[in-house]
Coordinates of C-alpha atoms in Angstrom, one line a residue:
Chain A
X1 CA -7.4 -16.9 45.5
X2 CA -8.3 -15.5 48.9
X3 CA -11.9 -14.6 49.6
X4 CA -10.9 -11.2 50.8
X5 CA -7.7 -9.3 50.1
X6 CA -6.2 -6.2 51.7
X7 CA -3.0 -4.3 51.4
X8 CA -1.3 -5.1 54.7
X9 CA 0.4 -1.7 54.9
X10 CA 1.6 -0.3 57.1
X11 CA 0.3 3.1 56.2
X12 CA 2.3 5.7 58.0
X13 CA 0.5 9.1 57.9
X14 CA 0.8 12.4 59.8
X15 CA -2.0 13.6 62.0
X16 CA -4.7 15.4 59.9
X17 CA -4.0 13.4 56.8
X18 CA -6.6 11.7 54.7
X19 CA -6.0 8.0 54.1
X20 CA -7.9 5.4 52.1
X21 CA -7.9 1.6 52.2
X22 CA -9.2 -0.8 49.6
X23 CA -10.3 -4.3 49.9
X24 CA -11.3 -6.8 47.2
X25 CA -13.5 -9.8 47.5
X26 CA -13.9 -12.8 45.2
X27 CA -17.5 -13.9 45.8
X28 CA -19.9 -11.9 43.6
X29 CA -22.8 -13.2 45.7
X30 CA -21.6 -11.6 48.9
X31 CA -24.3 -9.3 50.4
X32 CA -22.8 -8.0 53.6
X33 CA -19.7 -5.9 54.0
X34 CA -18.1 -4.4 57.1
X35 CA -15.0 -2.6 58.3
X36 CA -13.7 -3.5 61.7
X37 CA -10.8 -2.0 63.6
X38 CA -8.6 -4.1 65.8
X39 CA -6.2 -2.7 68.4
X40 CA -3.1 -4.6 69.4
X41 CA -4.0 -7.7 71.5
X42 CA -7.7 -6.7 71.5
X43 CA -10.8 -8.1 69.8
X44 CA -12.1 -6.6 66.6
X45 CA -14.7 -3.9 67.0
X46 CA -17.2 -3.0 64.3
X47 CA -16.4 0.4 62.8
X48 CA -19.1 0.5 60.2
X49 CA -21.2 -1.6 57.9
X50 CA -20.9 -0.8 54.2
X51 CA -24.1 -0.2 52.2
X52 CA -24.6 -0.2 48.5
X53 CA -25.2 3.6 48.4
X54 CA -22.1 4.3 50.5
X55 CA -22.2 5.6 54.0
X56 CA -20.5 8.1 56.2
X57 CA -20.0 8.3 59.9
X58 CA -18.1 11.4 61.0
X59 CA -14.6 11.3 59.6
X60 CA -15.2 7.8 58.1
X61 CA -16.7 7.1 54.7
X62 CA -17.2 3.6 53.3
X63 CA -18.0 2.8 49.7
X64 CA -19.0 -0.4 47.9
X65 CA -18.3 -1.1 44.2
X66 CA -20.1 -4.3 43.3
X67 CA -19.0 -4.2 39.7
X68 CA -15.4 -4.3 40.6
X69 CA -16.0 -6.2 43.8
X70 CA -14.2 -3.9 46.2
X71 CA -15.0 -1.8 49.2
X72 CA -13.1 1.2 50.5
X73 CA -12.7 3.1 53.7
X74 CA -11.7 6.7 53.8
X75 CA -10.5 8.4 57.0
X76 CA -10.3 12.1 57.0
X77 CA -8.4 14.3 59.5
X78 CA -6.6 11.3 60.9
X79 CA -6.1 11.3 64.7
X80 CA -3.4 9.5 66.7
X81 CA -6.2 7.3 68.1
X82 CA -7.0 6.0 64.6
X83 CA -3.8 4.0 64.7
X84 CA -5.0 0.4 64.5
X85 CA -5.4 -2.5 62.1
X86 CA -8.5 -2.2 59.9
X87 CA -10.1 -5.4 58.9
X88 CA -12.4 -5.9 55.8
X89 CA -15.1 -8.5 56.4
X90 CA -17.4 -10.0 53.8
X91 CA -20.0 -12.6 54.1
X92 CA -20.0 -15.7 51.8
X93 CA -22.6 -17.7 50.1
X94 CA -23.8 -18.8 53.4
X95 CA -25.0 -15.5 55.0
X96 CA -23.8 -16.8 58.3
X97 CA -20.2 -17.2 57.1
X98 CA -17.8 -14.3 57.2
X99 CA -14.4 -13.9 55.6
X100 CA -11.8 -11.6 57.0
X101 CA -9.1 -9.8 55.2
X102 CA -5.6 -10.0 56.7
X103 CA -6.0 -6.3 57.8
X104 CA -4.3 -3.0 57.0
X105 CA -2.2 -1.5 59.6
X106 CA -2.4 2.3 60.0
X107 CA 0.1 4.3 62.0
X108 CA -0.9 8.0 62.6
X109 CA 2.1 10.0 63.7
X110 CA 2.2 13.4 65.4
Chain B
X1 CA -24.8 -2.1 71.3
X2 CA -24.7 -5.8 71.7
X3 CA -22.2 -7.2 74.3
X4 CA -20.4 -10.5 74.2
X5 CA -18.3 -11.7 77.1
X6 CA -15.6 -14.3 77.2
X7 CA -14.2 -16.1 80.2
X8 CA -11.4 -16.5 81.1
X9 CA -9.5 -13.6 79.5
X10 CA -6.2 -15.3 80.0
X11 CA -5.3 -18.9 80.9
X12 CA -2.0 -20.8 81.3
X13 CA -2.2 -24.5 81.3
X14 CA 0.1 -27.5 81.1
X15 CA 0.6 -29.6 78.1
X16 CA -2.0 -32.5 78.0
X17 CA -4.7 -30.7 80.0
X18 CA -8.0 -29.4 78.7
X19 CA -9.2 -25.9 78.8
X20 CA -12.8 -24.6 78.5
X21 CA -13.5 -21.1 77.2
X22 CA -17.0 -19.6 77.6
X23 CA -18.6 -17.1 75.3
X24 CA -21.8 -15.4 76.4
X25 CA -24.1 -12.9 74.7
X26 CA -25.2 -10.6 77.5
X27 CA -28.1 -8.6 76.1
X28 CA -29.2 -10.5 73.1
X29 CA -30.0 -14.0 71.8
X30 CA -27.1 -15.3 69.7
X31 CA -28.5 -17.6 67.1
X32 CA -25.1 -18.2 65.7
X33 CA -21.7 -18.0 67.4
X34 CA -18.3 -18.2 65.7
X35 CA -15.0 -19.3 67.1
X36 CA -11.8 -17.8 65.8
X37 CA -8.1 -18.1 66.6
X38 CA -5.5 -15.5 65.9
X39 CA -1.8 -15.8 65.9
X40 CA 0.5 -12.8 66.4
X41 CA 0.3 -10.3 63.6
X42 CA -2.0 -12.6 61.6
X43 CA -5.7 -12.2 60.8
X44 CA -8.5 -14.1 62.4
X45 CA -9.0 -17.6 61.3
X46 CA -12.4 -19.1 61.6
X47 CA -12.4 -22.4 63.4
X48 CA -16.1 -23.3 63.6
X49 CA -19.6 -22.0 63.4
X50 CA -22.2 -23.1 65.9
X51 CA -25.9 -22.7 66.0
X52 CA -27.9 -23.2 69.1
X53 CA -29.0 -26.7 69.6
X54 CA -27.1 -28.2 66.7
X55 CA -23.6 -29.5 66.0
X56 CA -20.9 -27.1 65.1
X57 CA -19.6 -26.8 61.6
X58 CA -15.8 -27.0 61.6
X59 CA -13.6 -25.4 59.0
X60 CA -11.2 -27.5 57.0
X61 CA -8.2 -28.5 59.0
X62 CA -9.8 -27.9 62.4
X63 CA -10.0 -31.1 64.4
X64 CA -13.5 -31.4 65.9
X65 CA -12.4 -33.9 68.5
X66 CA -9.7 -31.6 69.7
X67 CA -11.8 -28.4 69.7
X68 CA -15.1 -29.3 71.3
X69 CA -17.8 -26.8 70.8
X70 CA -21.1 -26.7 72.6
X71 CA -23.9 -24.2 72.0
X72 CA -26.4 -25.3 74.5
X73 CA -28.4 -22.1 74.8
X74 CA -29.0 -18.9 72.9
X75 CA -26.6 -17.0 75.1
X76 CA -23.8 -19.4 75.7
X77 CA -21.3 -21.3 73.6
X78 CA -18.2 -23.1 75.0
X79 CA -15.0 -24.1 73.3
X80 CA -12.9 -26.8 75.0
X81 CA -9.4 -27.3 73.8
X82 CA -8.6 -30.9 74.7
X83 CA -5.2 -32.3 75.4
X84 CA -3.6 -28.9 74.8
X85 CA -0.2 -28.6 73.3
X86 CA 2.1 -25.6 73.0
X87 CA 1.2 -25.1 69.4
X88 CA -2.4 -24.5 70.6
X89 CA -1.2 -21.3 72.3
X90 CA -3.1 -18.5 70.6
X91 CA -5.7 -15.8 71.0
X92 CA -9.2 -17.3 70.8
X93 CA -12.0 -15.0 70.0
X94 CA -15.7 -15.7 69.8
X95 CA -18.3 -13.7 68.1
X96 CA -22.1 -13.8 67.8
X97 CA -24.8 -12.7 65.5
X98 CA -28.4 -12.7 66.6
X99 CA -31.5 -10.7 67.2
X100 CA -29.7 -7.5 68.3
X101 CA -28.4 -4.9 65.9
X102 CA -28.4 -5.1 62.1
X103 CA -28.7 -8.4 60.4
X104 CA -25.4 -10.2 60.0
X105 CA -23.3 -7.9 62.2
X106 CA -20.9 -9.8 64.4
X107 CA -20.1 -8.8 67.9
X108 CA -16.9 -10.0 69.3
X109 CA -16.0 -11.1 72.8
X110 CA -12.8 -9.7 74.3
X111 CA -10.8 -12.9 73.5
X112 CA -9.0 -15.5 75.6
X113 CA -5.3 -15.7 75.5
X114 CA -4.2 -19.3 75.9
X115 CA -0.7 -20.3 76.8
X116 CA 0.2 -23.9 76.9
X117 CA 3.5 -24.7 78.7

């Protein structure tokens, strides 16, 4: 079983739509969770960390469900510029080791 | 935010030669640096983790004699691909965690695209 699993997509949505991604992780001892976005042929960039209480940053909301071992990312009012691959990242037993999901591709269309 | 640079951004080399890639944390001290490789349309694969002043920890299946990692200071780690072959062609990305930002957040360099001919 993979450490982190994501639906690869692609998710094709119109501008203005709300879209949600889920990610499941296998290690119940994981403590740190992140969403990164990666544009084509570029490095990943931190979108947001995910906290136990859930957190929001503008149009983006991240949630953590420890009982079910999944994290989610909600994007409201999608923009064309949101088109990218979204990577779920979870740390392992060793807090300095991170596991990446395979990414979920989002295409926002006009 | 924390800035990580990589050099070179792109390199083409001949089969059998060695290539060195540098990863620098510009405005913070990187206690740990990670090296990843990414093939087209695939996710990042961790190659090794390095802590300043100690030997790197390689992931299973990654040859430590082929991918030499040196983390000599808190701001610099290098990856040397020795005796490169065409199958080593990939996008190599480093990241760093350290004293800047929130605990455990990784900051990525812009990547190095290696093509071995």
